[in-house]
Short mmCIF file of C-alpha atoms in Angstrom, two decimals:
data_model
loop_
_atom_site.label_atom_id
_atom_site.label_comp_id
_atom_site.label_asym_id
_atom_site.label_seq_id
_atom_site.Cartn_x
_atom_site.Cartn_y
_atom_site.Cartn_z
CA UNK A 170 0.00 0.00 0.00
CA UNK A 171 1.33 3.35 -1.13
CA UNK A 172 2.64 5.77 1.80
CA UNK A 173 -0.16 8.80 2.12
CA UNK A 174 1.33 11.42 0.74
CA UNK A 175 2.74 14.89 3.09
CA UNK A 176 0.86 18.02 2.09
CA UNK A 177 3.06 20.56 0.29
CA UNK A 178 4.12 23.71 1.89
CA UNK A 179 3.39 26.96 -0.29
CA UNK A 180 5.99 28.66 -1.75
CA UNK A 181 3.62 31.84 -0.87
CA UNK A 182 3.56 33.54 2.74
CA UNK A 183 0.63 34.54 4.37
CA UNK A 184 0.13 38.34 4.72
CA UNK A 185 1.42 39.61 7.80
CA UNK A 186 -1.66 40.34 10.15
CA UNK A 187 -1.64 43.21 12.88
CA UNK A 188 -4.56 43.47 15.13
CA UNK A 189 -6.39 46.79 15.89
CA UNK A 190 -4.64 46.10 19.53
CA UNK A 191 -0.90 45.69 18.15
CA UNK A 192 -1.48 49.08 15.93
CA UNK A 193 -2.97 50.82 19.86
CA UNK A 194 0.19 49.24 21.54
CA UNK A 195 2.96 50.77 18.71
CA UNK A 196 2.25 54.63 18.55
CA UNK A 197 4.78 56.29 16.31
CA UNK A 198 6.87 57.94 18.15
CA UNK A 199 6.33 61.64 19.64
CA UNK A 200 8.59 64.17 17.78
CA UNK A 201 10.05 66.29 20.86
CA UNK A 202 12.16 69.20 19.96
CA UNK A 203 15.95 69.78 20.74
CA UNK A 204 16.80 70.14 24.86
CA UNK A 205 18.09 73.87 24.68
CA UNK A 206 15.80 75.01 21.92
CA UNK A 207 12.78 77.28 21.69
CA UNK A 208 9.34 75.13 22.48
CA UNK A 209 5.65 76.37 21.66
CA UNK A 210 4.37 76.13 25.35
CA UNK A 211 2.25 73.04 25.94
CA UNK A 212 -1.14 73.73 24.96
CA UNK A 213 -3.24 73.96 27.86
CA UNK A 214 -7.00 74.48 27.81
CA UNK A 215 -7.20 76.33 31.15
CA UNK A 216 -4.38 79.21 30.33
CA UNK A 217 -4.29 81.70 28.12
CA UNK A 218 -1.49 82.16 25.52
CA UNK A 219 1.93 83.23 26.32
CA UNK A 220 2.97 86.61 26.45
CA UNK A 221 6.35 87.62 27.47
CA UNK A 222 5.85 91.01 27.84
CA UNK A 223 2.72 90.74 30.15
CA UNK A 224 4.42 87.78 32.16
CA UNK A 225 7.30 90.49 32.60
CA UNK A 226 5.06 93.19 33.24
CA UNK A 227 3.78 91.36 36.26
CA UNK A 228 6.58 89.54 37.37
CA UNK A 229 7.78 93.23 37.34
CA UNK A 230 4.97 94.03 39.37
CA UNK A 231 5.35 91.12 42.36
CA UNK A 232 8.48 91.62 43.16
CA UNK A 233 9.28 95.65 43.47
CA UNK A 234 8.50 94.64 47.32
CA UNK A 235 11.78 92.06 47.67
CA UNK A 236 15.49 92.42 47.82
CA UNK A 237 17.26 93.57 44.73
CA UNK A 238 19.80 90.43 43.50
CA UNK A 239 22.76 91.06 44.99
CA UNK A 240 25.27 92.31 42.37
CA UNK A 241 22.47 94.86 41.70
CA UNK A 242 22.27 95.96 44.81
CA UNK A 243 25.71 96.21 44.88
CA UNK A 244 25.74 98.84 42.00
CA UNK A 245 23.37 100.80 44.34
CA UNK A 246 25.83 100.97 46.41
CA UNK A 247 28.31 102.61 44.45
CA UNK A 248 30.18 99.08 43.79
CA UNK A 249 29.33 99.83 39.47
CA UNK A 250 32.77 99.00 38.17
CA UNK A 251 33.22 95.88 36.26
CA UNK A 252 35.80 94.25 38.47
CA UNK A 253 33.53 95.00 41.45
CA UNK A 254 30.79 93.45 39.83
CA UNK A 255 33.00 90.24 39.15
CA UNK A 256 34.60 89.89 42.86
CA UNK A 257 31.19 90.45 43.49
CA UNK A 258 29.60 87.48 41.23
CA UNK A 259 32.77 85.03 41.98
CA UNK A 260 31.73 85.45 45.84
CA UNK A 261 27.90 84.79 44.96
CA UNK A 262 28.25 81.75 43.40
CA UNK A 263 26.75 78.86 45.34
CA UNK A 264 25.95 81.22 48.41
CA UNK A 265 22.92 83.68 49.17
CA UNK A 266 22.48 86.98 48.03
CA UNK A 267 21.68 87.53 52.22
CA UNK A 268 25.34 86.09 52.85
CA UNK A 269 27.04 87.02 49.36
CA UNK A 270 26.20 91.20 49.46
CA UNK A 271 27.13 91.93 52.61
CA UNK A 272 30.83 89.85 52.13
CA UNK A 273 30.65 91.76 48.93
CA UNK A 274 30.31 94.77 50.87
CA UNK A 275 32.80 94.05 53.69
CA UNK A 276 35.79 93.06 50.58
CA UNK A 277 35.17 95.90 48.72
CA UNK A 278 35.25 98.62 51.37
CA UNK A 279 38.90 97.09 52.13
CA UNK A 280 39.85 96.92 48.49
CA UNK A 281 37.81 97.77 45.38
CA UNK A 282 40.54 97.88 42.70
CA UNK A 283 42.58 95.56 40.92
CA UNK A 284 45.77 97.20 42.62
CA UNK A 285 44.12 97.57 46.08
CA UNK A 286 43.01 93.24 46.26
CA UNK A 287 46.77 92.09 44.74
CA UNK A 288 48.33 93.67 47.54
CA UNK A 289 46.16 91.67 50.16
CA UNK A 290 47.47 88.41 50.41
CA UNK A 291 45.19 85.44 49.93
CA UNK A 292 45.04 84.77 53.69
CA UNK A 293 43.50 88.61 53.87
CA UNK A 294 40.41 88.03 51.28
CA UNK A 295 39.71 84.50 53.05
CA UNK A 296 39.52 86.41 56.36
CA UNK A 297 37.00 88.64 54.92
CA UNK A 298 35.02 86.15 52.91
CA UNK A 299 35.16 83.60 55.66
CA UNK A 300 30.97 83.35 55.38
CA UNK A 301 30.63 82.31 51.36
CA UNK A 302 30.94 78.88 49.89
CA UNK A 303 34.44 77.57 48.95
CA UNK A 304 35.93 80.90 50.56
CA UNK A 305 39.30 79.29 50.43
CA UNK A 306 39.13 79.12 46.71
CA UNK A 307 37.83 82.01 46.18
CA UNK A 308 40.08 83.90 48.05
CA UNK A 309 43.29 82.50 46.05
CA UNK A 310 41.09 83.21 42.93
CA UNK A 311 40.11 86.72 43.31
CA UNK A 312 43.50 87.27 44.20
CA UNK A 313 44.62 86.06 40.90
CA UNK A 314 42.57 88.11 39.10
CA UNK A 315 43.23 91.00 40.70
CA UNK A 316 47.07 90.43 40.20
CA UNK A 317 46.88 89.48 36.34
CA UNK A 318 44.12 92.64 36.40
CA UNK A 319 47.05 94.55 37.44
CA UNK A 320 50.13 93.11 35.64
CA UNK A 321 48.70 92.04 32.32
CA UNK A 322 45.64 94.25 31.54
CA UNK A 323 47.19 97.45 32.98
CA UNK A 324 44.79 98.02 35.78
CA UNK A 325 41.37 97.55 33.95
CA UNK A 326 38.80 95.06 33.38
CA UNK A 327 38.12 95.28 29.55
CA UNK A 328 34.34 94.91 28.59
CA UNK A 329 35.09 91.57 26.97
CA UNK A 330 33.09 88.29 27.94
CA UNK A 331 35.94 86.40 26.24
CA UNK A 332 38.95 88.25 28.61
CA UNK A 333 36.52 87.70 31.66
CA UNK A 334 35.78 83.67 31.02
CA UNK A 335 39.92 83.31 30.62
CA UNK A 336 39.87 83.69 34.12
CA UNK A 337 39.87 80.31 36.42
CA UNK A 338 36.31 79.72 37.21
CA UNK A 339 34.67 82.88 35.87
CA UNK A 340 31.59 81.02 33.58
CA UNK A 341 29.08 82.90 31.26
CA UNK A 342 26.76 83.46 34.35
CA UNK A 343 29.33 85.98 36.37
CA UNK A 344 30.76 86.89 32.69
CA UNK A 345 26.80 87.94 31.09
CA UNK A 346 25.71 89.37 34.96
CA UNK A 347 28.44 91.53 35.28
CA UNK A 348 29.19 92.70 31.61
CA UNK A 349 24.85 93.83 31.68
CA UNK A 350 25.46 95.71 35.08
CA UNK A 351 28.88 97.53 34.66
CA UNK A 352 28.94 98.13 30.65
CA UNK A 353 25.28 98.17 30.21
CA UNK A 354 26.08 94.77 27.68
CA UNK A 355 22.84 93.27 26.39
CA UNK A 356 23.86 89.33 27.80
CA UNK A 357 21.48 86.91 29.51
CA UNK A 358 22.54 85.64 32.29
CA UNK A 359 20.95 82.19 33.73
CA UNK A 360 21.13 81.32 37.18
CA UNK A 361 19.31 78.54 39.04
CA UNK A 362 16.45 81.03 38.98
CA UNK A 363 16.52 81.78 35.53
CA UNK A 364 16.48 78.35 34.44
CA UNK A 365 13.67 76.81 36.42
CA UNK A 366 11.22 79.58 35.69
CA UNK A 367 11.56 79.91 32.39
CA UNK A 368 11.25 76.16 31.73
CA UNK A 369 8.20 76.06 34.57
CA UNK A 370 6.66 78.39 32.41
CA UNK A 371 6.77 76.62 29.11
CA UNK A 372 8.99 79.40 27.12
CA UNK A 373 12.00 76.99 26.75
CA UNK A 374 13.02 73.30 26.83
CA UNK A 375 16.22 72.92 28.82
CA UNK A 376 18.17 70.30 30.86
CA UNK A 377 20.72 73.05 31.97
CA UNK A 378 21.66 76.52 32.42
CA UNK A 379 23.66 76.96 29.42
CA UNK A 380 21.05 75.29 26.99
CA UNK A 381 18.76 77.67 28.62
CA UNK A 382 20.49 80.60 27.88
CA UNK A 383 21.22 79.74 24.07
CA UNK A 384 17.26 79.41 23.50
CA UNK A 385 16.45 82.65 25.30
CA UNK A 386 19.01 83.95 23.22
CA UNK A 387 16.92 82.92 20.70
CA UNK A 388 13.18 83.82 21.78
CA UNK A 389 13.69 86.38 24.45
CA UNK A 390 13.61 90.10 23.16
CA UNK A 391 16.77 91.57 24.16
CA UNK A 392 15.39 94.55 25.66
CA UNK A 393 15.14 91.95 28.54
CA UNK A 394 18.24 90.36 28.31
CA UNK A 395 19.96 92.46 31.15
CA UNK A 396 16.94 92.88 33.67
CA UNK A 397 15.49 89.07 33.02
CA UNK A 398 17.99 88.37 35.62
CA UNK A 399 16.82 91.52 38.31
CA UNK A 400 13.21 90.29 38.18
CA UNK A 401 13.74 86.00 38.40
CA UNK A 402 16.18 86.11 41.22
CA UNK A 403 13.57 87.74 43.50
CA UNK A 404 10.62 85.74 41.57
CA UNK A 405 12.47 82.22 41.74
CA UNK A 406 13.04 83.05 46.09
CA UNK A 407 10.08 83.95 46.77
CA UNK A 408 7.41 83.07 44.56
CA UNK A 409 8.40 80.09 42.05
CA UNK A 410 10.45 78.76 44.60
CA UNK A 411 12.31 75.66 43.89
CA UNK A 412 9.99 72.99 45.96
CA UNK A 413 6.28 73.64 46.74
CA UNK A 414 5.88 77.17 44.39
CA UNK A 415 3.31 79.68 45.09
CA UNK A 416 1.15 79.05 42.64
CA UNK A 417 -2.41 79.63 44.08
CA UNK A 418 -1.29 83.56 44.14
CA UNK A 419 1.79 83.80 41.45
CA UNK A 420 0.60 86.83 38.98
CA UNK A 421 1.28 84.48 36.25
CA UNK A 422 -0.50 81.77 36.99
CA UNK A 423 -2.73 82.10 34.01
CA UNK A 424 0.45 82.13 31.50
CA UNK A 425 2.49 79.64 33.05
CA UNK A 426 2.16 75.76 31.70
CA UNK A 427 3.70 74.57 35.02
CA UNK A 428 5.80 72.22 33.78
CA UNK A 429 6.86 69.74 35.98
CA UNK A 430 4.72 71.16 38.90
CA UNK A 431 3.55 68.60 41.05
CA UNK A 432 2.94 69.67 44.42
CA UNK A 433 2.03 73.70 44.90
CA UNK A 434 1.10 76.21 47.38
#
């Protein structure tokens, strides 16, 4: 009796099938736009659209009660030059304006010229400083800047960002701050503060400081580049604080996308 004979396999393939719930399992994935670029705010059905100048306007507003940031109060004081202004950033940096001005204060009515810090030695300015963050370091730096301030750039600061970053540990922050303040230099300058409230609001996409700045170089108007950082120092303290913000009575609120906001006042 003849063996039954094995079905033959066709040569063709059956179509590939994908279920309605495979197609609602593999969305296509979200465009997002560049970290550091300029993002449309999320939309928002309960806010109304974005508006710099307003936001501004009433950020403005809120915080004409507060504390000036330091290095501006420090130009109130008379303290206007640029290498002021830098001793004055260098000591700010990790350290509160309420311990940072009045250090600022205390250095500078010892020695407020290049010529005047060089011939303190470093053990002097750490004396002084004693109450700011690293004041060690700092002390040995601002003495080296005030010496090469004296020996290589004949006793004055040029209004240069690049001369003032070619100094150990002087950034684009201090360079920007201090550049808007003493030569009246349109430059952004992005602080903690800077960077979470802009982002909070929606007006940029940023993982850091510097990406920050190079989209609100971007979108910002630069009639604000200077004073951005006057009005979000005070703002980012005391109202869009870093943990828990005010937002049941920020003057924004209506703007603002709060992104990344998950536990307010």
């Amino acid at each position: 009796m003849a063996a039954a004979r094995k079905p033959r396999a066709s040569s063709r393939r059956a179509p590939a099938r994908v279920s309605a719930r495979t197609a609602r399992e593999s969305p296509a994935p979200e465009q997002h736009p560049e970290p550091g670029t300029v993002a449309e705010p999320p939309p928002r059905p309960d806010k109304v659209p974005f508006d710099i100048d307003e936001v501004l306007a009433r950020v403005r507003e809120s915080v004409k009660h507060f504390a000036d940031a330091a290095m501006f109060a420090l130009a109130a004081h008379g303290h206007d030059s640029l290498f002021e202004q830098l001793v004055a950033c260098i000591l700010s940096i990790r350290t509160r304006d309420e311990v940072s001005l009045p250090v600022s204060l205390a250095l500078l009515g010892k020695a407020s010229t290049p010529e005047a810090l060089a011939r303190m030695t470093p053990a002097e300015i750490d004396e002084v400083i004693r109450p700011v963050t690293f004041h060690e370091a700092k002390a040995y730096q601002l003495h080296a800047i005030a010496e090469r301030t004296r020996d290589e750039l004949e006793g004055k600061l040029p209004c240069d960002a690049q001369v003032l970053q070619s100094f150990k540990g002087v950034g684009p922050k201090c360079a920007h701050l201090a550049l808007g303040i003493a030569c009246g230099h349109e430059a952004i300058s992005v602080d903690i503060h800077v960077h979470r409230v802009t982002n909070r609001w929606g007006y940029v996409r940023a993982r850091a400081p510097e990406q920050t700045m190079e989209a609100l170089e971007v979108t910002l108007p630069r009639n604000y580049w200077v004073e951005l950082n006057r009005l979000l120092v005070p703002f980012g303290k005391h109202v869009c604080t870093g943990t828990r913000p005010k937002c049941s009575t920020c003057p924004v609120l209506q703007h603002c996308r709060q992104v990344g906001v998950t536990d307010a006042r």
